[in-house]
CSV table of C-alpha atoms and ligand atoms in Angstrom, one decimal:
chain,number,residue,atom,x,y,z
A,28,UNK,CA,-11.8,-24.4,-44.7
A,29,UNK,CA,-10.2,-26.6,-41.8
A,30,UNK,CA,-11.0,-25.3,-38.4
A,31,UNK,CA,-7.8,-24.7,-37.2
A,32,UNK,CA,-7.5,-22.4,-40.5
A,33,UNK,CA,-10.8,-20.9,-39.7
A,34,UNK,CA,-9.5,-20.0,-35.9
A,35,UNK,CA,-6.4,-18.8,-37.0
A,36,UNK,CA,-8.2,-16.3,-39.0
A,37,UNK,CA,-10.6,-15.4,-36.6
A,38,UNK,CA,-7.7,-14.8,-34.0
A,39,UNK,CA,-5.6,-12.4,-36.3
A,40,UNK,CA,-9.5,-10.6,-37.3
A,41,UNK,CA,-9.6,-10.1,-33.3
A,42,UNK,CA,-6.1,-8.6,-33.0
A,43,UNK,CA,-7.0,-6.0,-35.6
A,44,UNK,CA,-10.1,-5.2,-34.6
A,45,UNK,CA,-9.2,-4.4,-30.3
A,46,UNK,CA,-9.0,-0.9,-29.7
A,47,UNK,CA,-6.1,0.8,-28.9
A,48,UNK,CA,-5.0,0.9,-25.7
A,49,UNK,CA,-6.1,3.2,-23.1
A,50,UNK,CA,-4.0,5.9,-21.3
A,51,UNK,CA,-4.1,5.6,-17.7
A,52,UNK,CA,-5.7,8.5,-16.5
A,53,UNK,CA,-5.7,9.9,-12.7
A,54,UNK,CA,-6.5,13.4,-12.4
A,55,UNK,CA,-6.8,16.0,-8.6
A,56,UNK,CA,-8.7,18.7,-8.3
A,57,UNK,CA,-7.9,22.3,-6.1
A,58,UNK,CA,-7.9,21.1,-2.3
A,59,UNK,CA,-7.0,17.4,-2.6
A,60,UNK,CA,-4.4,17.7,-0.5
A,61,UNK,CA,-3.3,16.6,3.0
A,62,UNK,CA,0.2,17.0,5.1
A,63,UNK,CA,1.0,13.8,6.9
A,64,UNK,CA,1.5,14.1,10.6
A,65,UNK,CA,4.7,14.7,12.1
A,66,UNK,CA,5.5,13.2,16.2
A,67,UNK,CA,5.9,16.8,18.1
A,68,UNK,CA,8.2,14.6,20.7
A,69,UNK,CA,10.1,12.9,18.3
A,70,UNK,CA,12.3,12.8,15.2
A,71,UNK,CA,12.7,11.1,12.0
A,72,UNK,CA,13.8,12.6,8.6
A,73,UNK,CA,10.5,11.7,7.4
A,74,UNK,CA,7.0,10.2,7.5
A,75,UNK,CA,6.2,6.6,6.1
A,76,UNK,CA,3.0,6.2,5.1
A,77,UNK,CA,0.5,3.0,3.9
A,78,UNK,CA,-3.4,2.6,3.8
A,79,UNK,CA,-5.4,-0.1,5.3
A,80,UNK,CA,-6.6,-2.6,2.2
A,81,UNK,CA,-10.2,-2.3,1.2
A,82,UNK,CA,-10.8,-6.2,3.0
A,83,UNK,CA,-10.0,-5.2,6.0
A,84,UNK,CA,-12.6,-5.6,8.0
A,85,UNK,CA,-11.1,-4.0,11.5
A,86,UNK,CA,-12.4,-1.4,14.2
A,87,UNK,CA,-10.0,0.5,16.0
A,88,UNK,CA,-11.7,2.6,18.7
A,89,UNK,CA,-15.1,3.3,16.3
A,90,UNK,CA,-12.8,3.6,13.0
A,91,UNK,CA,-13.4,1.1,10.0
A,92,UNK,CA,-9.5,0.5,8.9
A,93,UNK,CA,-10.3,0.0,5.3
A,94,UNK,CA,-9.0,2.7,3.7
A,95,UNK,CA,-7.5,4.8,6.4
A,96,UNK,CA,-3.9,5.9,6.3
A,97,UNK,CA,-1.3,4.5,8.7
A,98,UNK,CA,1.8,6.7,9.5
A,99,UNK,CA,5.0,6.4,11.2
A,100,UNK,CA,7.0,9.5,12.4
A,101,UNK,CA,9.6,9.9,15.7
A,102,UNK,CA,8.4,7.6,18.3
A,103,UNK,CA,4.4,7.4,17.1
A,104,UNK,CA,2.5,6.0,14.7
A,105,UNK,CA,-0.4,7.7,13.7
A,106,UNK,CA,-4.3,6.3,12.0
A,107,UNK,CA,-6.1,9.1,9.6
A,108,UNK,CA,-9.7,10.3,11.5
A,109,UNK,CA,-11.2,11.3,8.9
A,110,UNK,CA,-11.1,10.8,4.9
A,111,UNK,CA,-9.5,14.0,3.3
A,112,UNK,CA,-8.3,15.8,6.2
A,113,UNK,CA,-4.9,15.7,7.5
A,114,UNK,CA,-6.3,14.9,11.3
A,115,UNK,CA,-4.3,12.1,12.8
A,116,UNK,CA,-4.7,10.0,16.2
A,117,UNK,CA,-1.8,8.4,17.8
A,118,UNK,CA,-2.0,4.8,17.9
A,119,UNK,CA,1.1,3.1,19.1
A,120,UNK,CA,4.2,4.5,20.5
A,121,UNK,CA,7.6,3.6,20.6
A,122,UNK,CA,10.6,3.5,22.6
A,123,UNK,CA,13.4,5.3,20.0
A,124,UNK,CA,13.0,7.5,17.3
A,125,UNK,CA,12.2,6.2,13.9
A,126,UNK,CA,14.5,6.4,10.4
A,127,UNK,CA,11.1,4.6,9.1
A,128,UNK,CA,12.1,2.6,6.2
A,129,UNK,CA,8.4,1.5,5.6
A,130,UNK,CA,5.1,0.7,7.4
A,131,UNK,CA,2.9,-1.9,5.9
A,132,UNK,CA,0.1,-3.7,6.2
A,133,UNK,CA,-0.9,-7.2,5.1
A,134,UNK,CA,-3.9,-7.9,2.4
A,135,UNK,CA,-6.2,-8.9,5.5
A,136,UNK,CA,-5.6,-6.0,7.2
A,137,UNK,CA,-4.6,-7.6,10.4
A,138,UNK,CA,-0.7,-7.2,10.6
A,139,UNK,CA,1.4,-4.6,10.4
A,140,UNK,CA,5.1,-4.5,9.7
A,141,UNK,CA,7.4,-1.4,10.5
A,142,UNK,CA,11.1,-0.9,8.9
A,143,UNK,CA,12.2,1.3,12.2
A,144,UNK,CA,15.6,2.1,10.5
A,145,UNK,CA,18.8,1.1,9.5
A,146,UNK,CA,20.6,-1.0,12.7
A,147,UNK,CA,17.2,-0.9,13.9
A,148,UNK,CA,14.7,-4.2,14.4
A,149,UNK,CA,11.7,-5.3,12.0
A,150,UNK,CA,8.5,-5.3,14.2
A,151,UNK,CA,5.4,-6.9,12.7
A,152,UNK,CA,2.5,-5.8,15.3
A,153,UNK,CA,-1.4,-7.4,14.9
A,154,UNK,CA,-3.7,-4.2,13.7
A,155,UNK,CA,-5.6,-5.7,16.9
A,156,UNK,CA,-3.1,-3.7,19.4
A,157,UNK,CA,-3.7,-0.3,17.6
A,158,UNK,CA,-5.9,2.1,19.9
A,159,UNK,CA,-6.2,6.0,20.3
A,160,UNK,CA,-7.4,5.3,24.0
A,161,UNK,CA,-4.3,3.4,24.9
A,162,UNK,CA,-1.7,3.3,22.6
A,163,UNK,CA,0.5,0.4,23.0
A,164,UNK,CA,4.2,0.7,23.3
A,165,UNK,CA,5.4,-1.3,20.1
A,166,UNK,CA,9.1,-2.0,21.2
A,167,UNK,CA,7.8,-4.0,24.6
A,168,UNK,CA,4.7,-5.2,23.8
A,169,UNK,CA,4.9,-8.7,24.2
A,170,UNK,CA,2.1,-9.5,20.7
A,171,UNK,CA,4.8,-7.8,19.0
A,172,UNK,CA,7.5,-9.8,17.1
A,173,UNK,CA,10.5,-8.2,16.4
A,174,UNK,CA,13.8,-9.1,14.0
A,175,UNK,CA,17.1,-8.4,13.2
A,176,UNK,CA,17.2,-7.8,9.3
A,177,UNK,CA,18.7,-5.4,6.9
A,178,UNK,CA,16.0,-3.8,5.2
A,179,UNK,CA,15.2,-1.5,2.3
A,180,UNK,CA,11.2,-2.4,1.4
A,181,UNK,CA,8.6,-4.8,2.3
A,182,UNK,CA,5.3,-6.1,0.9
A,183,UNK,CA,3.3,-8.6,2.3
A,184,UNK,CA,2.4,-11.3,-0.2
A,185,UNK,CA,-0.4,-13.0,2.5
A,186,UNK,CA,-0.8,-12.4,5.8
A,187,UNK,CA,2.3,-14.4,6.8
A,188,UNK,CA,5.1,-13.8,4.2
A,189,UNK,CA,6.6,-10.8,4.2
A,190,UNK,CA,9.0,-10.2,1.2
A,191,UNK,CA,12.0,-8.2,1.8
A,192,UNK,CA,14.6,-6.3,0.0
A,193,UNK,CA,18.1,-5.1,1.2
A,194,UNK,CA,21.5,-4.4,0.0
A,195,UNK,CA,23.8,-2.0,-1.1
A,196,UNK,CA,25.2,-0.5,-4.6
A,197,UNK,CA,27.0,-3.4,-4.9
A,198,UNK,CA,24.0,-5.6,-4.9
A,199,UNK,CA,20.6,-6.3,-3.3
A,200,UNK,CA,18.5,-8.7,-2.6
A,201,UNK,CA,15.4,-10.5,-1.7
A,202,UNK,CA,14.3,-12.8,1.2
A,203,UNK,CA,11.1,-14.2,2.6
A,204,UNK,CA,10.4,-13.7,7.0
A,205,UNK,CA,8.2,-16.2,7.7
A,206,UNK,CA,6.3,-14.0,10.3
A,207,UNK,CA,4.8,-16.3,12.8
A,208,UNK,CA,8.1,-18.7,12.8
A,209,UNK,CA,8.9,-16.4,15.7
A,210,UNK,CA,11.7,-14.4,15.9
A,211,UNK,CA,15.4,-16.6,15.3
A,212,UNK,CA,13.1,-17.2,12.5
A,213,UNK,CA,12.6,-18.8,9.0
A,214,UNK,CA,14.6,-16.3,6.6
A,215,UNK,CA,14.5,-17.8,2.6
A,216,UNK,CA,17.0,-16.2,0.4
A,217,UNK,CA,15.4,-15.6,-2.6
A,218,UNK,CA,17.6,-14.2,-4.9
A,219,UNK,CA,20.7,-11.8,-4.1
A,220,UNK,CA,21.3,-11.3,-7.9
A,221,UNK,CA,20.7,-7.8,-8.3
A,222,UNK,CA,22.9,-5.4,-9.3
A,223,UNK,CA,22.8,-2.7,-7.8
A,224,UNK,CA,20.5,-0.8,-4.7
A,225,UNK,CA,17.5,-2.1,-3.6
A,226,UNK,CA,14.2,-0.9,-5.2
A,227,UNK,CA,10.5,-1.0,-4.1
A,228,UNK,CA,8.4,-4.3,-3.9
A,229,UNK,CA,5.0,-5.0,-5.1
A,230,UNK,CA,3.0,-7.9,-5.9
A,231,UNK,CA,0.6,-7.5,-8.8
A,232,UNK,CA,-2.8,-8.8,-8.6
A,233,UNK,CA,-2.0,-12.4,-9.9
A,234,UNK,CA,1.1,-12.6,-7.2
A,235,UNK,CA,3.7,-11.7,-9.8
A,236,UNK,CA,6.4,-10.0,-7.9
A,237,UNK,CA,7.6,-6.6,-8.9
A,238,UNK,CA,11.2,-5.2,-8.1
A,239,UNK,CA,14.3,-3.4,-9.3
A,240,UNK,CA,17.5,-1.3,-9.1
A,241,UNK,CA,17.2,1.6,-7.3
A,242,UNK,CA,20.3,2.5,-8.0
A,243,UNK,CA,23.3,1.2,-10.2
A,244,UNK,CA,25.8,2.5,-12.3
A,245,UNK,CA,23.9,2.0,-15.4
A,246,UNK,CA,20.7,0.6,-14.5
A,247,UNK,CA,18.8,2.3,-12.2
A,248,UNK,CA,15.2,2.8,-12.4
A,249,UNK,CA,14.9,-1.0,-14.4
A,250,UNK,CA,12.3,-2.9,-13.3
A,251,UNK,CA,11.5,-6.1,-13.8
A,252,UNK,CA,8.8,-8.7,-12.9
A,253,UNK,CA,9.3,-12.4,-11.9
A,254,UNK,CA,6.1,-14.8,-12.3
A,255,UNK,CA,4.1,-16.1,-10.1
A,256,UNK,CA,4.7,-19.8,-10.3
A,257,UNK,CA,8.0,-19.3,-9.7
A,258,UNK,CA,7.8,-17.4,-6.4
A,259,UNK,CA,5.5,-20.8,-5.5
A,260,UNK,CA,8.1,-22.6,-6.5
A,261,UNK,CA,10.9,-21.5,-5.2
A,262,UNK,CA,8.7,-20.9,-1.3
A,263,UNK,CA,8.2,-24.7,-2.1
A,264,UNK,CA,11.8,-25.2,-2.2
A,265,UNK,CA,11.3,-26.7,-5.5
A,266,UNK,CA,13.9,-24.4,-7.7
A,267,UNK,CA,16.0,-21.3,-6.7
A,268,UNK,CA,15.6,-17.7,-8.2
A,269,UNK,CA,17.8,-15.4,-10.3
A,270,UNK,CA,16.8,-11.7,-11.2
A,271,UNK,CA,18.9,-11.5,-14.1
A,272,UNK,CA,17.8,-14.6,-15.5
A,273,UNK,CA,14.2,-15.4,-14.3
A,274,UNK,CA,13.0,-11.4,-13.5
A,275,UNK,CA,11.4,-10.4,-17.1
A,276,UNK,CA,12.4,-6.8,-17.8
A,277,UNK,CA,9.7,-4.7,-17.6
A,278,UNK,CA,11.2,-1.3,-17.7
A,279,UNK,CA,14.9,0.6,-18.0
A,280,UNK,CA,15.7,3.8,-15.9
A,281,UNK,CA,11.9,4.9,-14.7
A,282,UNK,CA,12.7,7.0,-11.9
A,283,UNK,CA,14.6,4.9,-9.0
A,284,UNK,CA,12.0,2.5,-9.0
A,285,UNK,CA,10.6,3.2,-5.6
A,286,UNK,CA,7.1,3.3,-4.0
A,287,UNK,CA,5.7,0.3,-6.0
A,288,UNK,CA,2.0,-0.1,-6.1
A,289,UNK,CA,-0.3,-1.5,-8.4
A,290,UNK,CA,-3.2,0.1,-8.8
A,291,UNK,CA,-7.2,-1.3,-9.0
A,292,UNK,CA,-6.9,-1.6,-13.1
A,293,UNK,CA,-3.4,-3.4,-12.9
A,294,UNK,CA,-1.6,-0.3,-14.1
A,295,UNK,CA,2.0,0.3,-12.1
A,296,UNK,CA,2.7,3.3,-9.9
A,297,UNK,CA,6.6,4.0,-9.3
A,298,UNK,CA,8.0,6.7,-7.8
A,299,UNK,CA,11.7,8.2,-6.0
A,300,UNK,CA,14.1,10.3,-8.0
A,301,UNK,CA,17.7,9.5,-9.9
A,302,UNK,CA,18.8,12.8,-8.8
A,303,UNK,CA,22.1,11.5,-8.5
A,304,UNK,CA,22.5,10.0,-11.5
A,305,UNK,CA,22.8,10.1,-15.4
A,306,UNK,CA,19.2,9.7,-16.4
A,307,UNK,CA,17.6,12.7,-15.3
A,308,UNK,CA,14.2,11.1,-14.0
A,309,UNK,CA,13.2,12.7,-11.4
A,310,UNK,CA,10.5,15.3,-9.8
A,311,UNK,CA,7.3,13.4,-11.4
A,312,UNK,CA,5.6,9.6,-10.3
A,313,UNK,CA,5.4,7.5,-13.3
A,314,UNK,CA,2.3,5.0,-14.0
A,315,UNK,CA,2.9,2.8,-16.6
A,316,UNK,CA,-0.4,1.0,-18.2
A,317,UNK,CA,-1.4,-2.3,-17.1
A,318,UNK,CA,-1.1,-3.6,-21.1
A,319,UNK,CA,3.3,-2.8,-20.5
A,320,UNK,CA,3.1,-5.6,-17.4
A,321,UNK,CA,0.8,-8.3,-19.5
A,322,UNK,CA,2.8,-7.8,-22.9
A,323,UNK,CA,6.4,-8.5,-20.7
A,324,UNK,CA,4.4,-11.1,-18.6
A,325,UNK,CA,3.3,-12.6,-22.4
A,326,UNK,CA,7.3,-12.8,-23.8
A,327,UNK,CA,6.9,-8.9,-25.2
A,328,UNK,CA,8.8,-6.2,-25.4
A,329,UNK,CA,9.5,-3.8,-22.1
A,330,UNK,CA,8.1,-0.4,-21.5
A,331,UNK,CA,8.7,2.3,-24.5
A,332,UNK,CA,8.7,5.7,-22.4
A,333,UNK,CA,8.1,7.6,-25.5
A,334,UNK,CA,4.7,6.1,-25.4
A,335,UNK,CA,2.2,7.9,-23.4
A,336,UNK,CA,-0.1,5.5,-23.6
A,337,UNK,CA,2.1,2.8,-21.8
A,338,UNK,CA,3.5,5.9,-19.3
A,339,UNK,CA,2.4,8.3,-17.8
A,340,UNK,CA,4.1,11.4,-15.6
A,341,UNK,CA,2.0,12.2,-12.4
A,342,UNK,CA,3.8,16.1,-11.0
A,343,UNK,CA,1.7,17.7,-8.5
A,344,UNK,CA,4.5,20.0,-7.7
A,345,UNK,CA,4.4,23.2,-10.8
A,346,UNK,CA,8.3,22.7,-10.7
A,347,UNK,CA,8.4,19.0,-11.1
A,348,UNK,CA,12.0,19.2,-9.3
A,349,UNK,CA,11.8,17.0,-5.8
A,350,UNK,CA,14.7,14.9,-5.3
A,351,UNK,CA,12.6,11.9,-4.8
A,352,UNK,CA,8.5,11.9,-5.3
A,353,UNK,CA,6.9,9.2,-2.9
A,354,UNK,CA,3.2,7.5,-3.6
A,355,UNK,CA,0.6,5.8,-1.5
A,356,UNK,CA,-1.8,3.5,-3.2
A,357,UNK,CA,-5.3,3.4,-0.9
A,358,UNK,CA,-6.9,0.4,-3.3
A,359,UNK,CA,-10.7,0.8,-0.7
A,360,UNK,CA,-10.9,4.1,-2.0
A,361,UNK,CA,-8.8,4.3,-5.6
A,362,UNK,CA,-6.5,7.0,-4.7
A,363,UNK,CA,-2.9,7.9,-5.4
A,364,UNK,CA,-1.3,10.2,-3.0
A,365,UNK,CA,1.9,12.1,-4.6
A,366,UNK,CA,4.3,13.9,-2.5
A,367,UNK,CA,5.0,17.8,-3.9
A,368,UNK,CA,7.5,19.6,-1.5
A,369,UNK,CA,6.6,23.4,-3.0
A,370,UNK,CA,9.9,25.0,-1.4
A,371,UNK,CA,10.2,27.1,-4.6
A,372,UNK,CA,7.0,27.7,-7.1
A,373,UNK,CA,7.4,29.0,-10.7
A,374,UNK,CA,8.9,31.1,-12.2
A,375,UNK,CA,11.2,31.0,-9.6
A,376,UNK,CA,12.1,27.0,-9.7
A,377,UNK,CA,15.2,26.2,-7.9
A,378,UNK,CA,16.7,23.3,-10.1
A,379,UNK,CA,16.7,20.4,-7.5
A,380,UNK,CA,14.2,20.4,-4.4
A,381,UNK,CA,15.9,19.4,-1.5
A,382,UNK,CA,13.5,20.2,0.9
A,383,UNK,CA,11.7,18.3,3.8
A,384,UNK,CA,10.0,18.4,6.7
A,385,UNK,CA,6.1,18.4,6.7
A,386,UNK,CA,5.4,16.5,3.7
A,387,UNK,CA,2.4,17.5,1.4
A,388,UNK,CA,0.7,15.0,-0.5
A,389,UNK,CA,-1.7,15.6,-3.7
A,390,UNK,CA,-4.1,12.9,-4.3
A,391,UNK,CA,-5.2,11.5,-7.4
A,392,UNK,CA,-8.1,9.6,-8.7
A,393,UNK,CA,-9.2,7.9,-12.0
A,394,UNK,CA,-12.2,8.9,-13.5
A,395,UNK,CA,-14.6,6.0,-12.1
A,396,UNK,CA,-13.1,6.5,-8.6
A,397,UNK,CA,-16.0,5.4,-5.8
A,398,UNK,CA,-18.1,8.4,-4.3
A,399,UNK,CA,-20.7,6.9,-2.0
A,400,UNK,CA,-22.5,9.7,-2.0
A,401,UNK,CA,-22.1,10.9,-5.4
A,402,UNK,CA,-21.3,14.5,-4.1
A,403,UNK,CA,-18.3,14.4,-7.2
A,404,UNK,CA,-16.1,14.3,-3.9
A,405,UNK,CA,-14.2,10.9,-4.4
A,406,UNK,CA,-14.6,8.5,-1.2
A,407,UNK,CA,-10.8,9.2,-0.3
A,408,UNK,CA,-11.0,13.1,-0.1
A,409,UNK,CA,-14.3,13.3,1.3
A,410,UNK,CA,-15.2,13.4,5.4
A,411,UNK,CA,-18.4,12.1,4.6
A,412,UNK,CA,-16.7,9.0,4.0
A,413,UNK,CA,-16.5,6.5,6.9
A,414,UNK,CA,-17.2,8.3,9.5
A,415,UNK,CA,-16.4,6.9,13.3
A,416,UNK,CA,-18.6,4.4,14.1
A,417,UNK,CA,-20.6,4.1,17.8
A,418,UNK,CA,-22.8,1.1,19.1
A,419,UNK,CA,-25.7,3.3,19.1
A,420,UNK,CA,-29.2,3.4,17.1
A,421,UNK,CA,-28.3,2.2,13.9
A,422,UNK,CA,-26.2,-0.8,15.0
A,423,UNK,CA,-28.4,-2.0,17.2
A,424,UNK,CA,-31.3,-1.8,14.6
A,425,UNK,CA,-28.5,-4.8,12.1
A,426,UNK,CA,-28.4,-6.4,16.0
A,427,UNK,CA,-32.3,-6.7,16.1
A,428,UNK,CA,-32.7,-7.7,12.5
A,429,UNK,CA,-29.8,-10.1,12.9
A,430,UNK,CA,-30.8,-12.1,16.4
A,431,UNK,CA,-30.7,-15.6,16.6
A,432,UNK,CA,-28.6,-15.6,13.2
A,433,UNK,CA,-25.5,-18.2,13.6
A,434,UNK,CA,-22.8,-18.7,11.8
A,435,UNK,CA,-24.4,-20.9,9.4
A,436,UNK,CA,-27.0,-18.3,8.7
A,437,UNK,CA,-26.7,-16.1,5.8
A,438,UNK,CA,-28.0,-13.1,7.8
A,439,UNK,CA,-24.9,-13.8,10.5
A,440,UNK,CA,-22.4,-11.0,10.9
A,441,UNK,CA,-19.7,-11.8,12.9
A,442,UNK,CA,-19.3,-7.9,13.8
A,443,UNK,CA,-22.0,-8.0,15.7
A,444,UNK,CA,-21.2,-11.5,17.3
A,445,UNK,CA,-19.3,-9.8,20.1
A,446,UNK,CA,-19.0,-12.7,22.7
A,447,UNK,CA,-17.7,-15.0,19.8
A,448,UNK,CA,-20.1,-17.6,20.4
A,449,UNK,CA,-21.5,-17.9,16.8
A,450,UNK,CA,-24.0,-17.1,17.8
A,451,UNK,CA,-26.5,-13.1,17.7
A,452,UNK,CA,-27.7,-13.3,21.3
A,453,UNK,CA,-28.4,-12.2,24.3
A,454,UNK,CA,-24.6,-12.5,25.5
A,455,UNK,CA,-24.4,-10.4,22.6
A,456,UNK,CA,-26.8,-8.3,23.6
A,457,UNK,CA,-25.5,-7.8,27.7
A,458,UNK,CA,-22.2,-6.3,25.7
A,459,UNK,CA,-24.3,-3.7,23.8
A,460,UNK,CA,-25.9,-2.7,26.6
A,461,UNK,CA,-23.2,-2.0,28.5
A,462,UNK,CA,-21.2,-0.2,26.0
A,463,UNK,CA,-24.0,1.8,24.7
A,464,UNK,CA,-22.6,5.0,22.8
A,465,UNK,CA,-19.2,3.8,22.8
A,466,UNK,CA,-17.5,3.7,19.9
A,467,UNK,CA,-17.3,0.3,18.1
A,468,UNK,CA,-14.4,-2.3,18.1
A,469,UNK,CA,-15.9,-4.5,15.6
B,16,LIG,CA1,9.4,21.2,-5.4
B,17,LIG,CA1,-18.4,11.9,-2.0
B,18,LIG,CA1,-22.6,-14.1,20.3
């Protein structure tokens, strides 16, 4: 037998033999719940909401970032206290009231971008400004870069590109703000192809960029995913970029393809609502398996939604009937927040949910989800989690074990380097001293 036989047969053994795929699973539990916070002083007709990524490696007034929720509402943004409760500190005020398109926050964890609302400016903030001591006024603050953009999502593919989506019913599309180019700044049109509303944005964990029509005539809901190495290219100036002819389709008419976030296993999170329209998706969040994305990415065929092993229906809400369903992806922790307005509960179900105001989320979690202390309370519901963080005992016992470490030591932490010398010393040391008990910045 040739060896080129022999492989072939081997191969064709090995597609036989996988198992068949798995079904996503996230399930909550009684109590896994949380209302985001609202601005007392302010208005908006609702809250935007992001986490911080699990790399961040931040302090904000004795709060690790990683994992914490980041909220925008009226004239305030707001920074969760503590994992699973729905207690909120102002960090950063501004000068209007928001229509908050989005708040996000790069993979590093050290900027943050904020849709303020339609006719309103971009601002992308460094995560450095946030405190609950001060707050810093967003809309002066001279750190703060602001633009003139029309806006529908964001995602951040580093910390330096922010992709973009705009546009109406008549067609959206996508460009690329070079953030540091300073504002008068670097926009790349990416492609203005598609037809119909703008849709979320998300980036898969090779870079693949994920977008679609959130609403047209007869397409809304598609998705559809457009490779990596072309996004290089086309940043590169090396080719230009059509969604109709370079996006592969991934998906038709799954919800109105909002709220985009792929999740730790690679599996797609969409959300929003074609109340409006034909298909009559809405009132759930939809996750469709991680084996959909690598089949379309591989030439295959697009999502079958009668399959519930490539999608499946998240509906914290007993009526499954909200107009639109948001989500928030926290990858530090693995948990999916789902919006469930409960303005009418069975059997009493009005037929669409209009409401808002206060907006309670449900969250979610697969079944391998991270509990640190293996109280069966996942990391992301549980106040054990991350607490606030002081220079007190137990920091200064990593500063003792860590003195006279520098930067070329393995034992160096640069979070206890507080002079940024590169150096665990006594500089070092003077700081702790003098800040004893307060809480920790880094
Ligand atoms: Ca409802
Ligand atoms: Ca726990
Ligand atoms: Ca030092």
């Amino acid at each position: 037998m040739s060896r080129a036989l022999l492989r072939g047969l081997t191969l064709s053994i090995l597609a036989w033999t996988l198992p068949v795929s798995a079904q996503p699973t996230y399930a909550t539990q009684p109590g896994w719940e949380l209302v985001l916070p609202e601005d007392p002083d302010g208005y908006s007709f609702l809250t935007a909401a992001t986490a911080f990524p699990a790399a961040t490696s931040r302090f904000v007034d004795g709060y690790w970032l990683a994992g914490r929720l980041l909220a925008a509402h009226g004239k305030k943004l707001f920074l969760q206290e503590t994992f699973g409760l729905s207690d909120f500190a102002v960090v950063a005020t501004l000068d209007a009231n928001m229509d908050p398109s989005f708040v996000k926050v790069s993979p590093d964890g050290e900027w943050i971008a904020i849709g303020v609302g339609h006719g309103q400016p971009l601002h992308v903030a460094p995560a450095s400004l946030l405190s609950t001591a001060t707050p810093p006024n967003l809309s002066t603050h001279p750190a703060v870069s602001s633009f003139s953009a029309n806006y529908y999502d964001a995602v951040f593919r580093d910390s330096r590109h922010l992709f973009i989506n705009g546009g109406w019913g008549s067609g959206s599309g996508i460009y690329v703000l070079d953030t540091q180019a300073g504002p008068g700044a670097a926009i790349l049109p990416l492609f203005d192809d598609i037809p119909g509303a703008s849709a979320g944005l998300a980036f898969d964990h090779d870079g693949n960029l994920i977008t679609g029509v959130g609403w047209g005539a007869t397409r809304t809901g598609e998705l559809r995913i457009v490779p990596a190495a072309l996004i290089d290219a086309a940043l590169a100036g090396e080719t230009a970029i059509s969604y109709e002819d370079d996006g592969l389709l991934l998906a038709h008419h799954v919800l109105s393809a909002a709220h985009l976030a792929v999740d730790a296993e690679g599996n797609l999170f969409v959300g929003g609502g074609d109340v409006f329209g034909s298909t009559g998706e809405f009132g759930y969040a939809a996750l469709i398996s991680s084996e959909v994305l690598g089949r379309v990415l591989d030439g295959g065929p697009p999502l079958d939604p009668d399959d519930d092993h490539e999608l499946v229906r998240i509906a914290p809400d007993p009526c499954a009937n909200d107009d639109t369903v948001s989500i928030v992806y926290v990858d530090a922790v693995e948990m999916a927040i789902v919006s469930a307005n409960l303005a009418s509960l069975p059997p009493n179900c009005a037929a669409t949910d209009w409401s808002y105001g206060p907006t309670p989320v449900v969250a979610h979690f697969p079944p391998d989800a991270p509990d640190d202390d293996g109280d069966g309370i996942p990391n992301g519901m549980d106040p054990d989690h991350s607490p606030r963080q002081f220079l007190d005992q137990a920091y200064f016992s990593r500063f003792v074990d860590a003195f006279g470490a520098t930067s070329d030591d393995p034992g160096f932490d640069p979070a206890l380097d507080l002079d940024d010398d590169g150096a665990i010393g006594w500089g070092d040391y003077a700081l702790v001293r003098d800040h004893w008990g307060a809480p920790r910045w880094r």
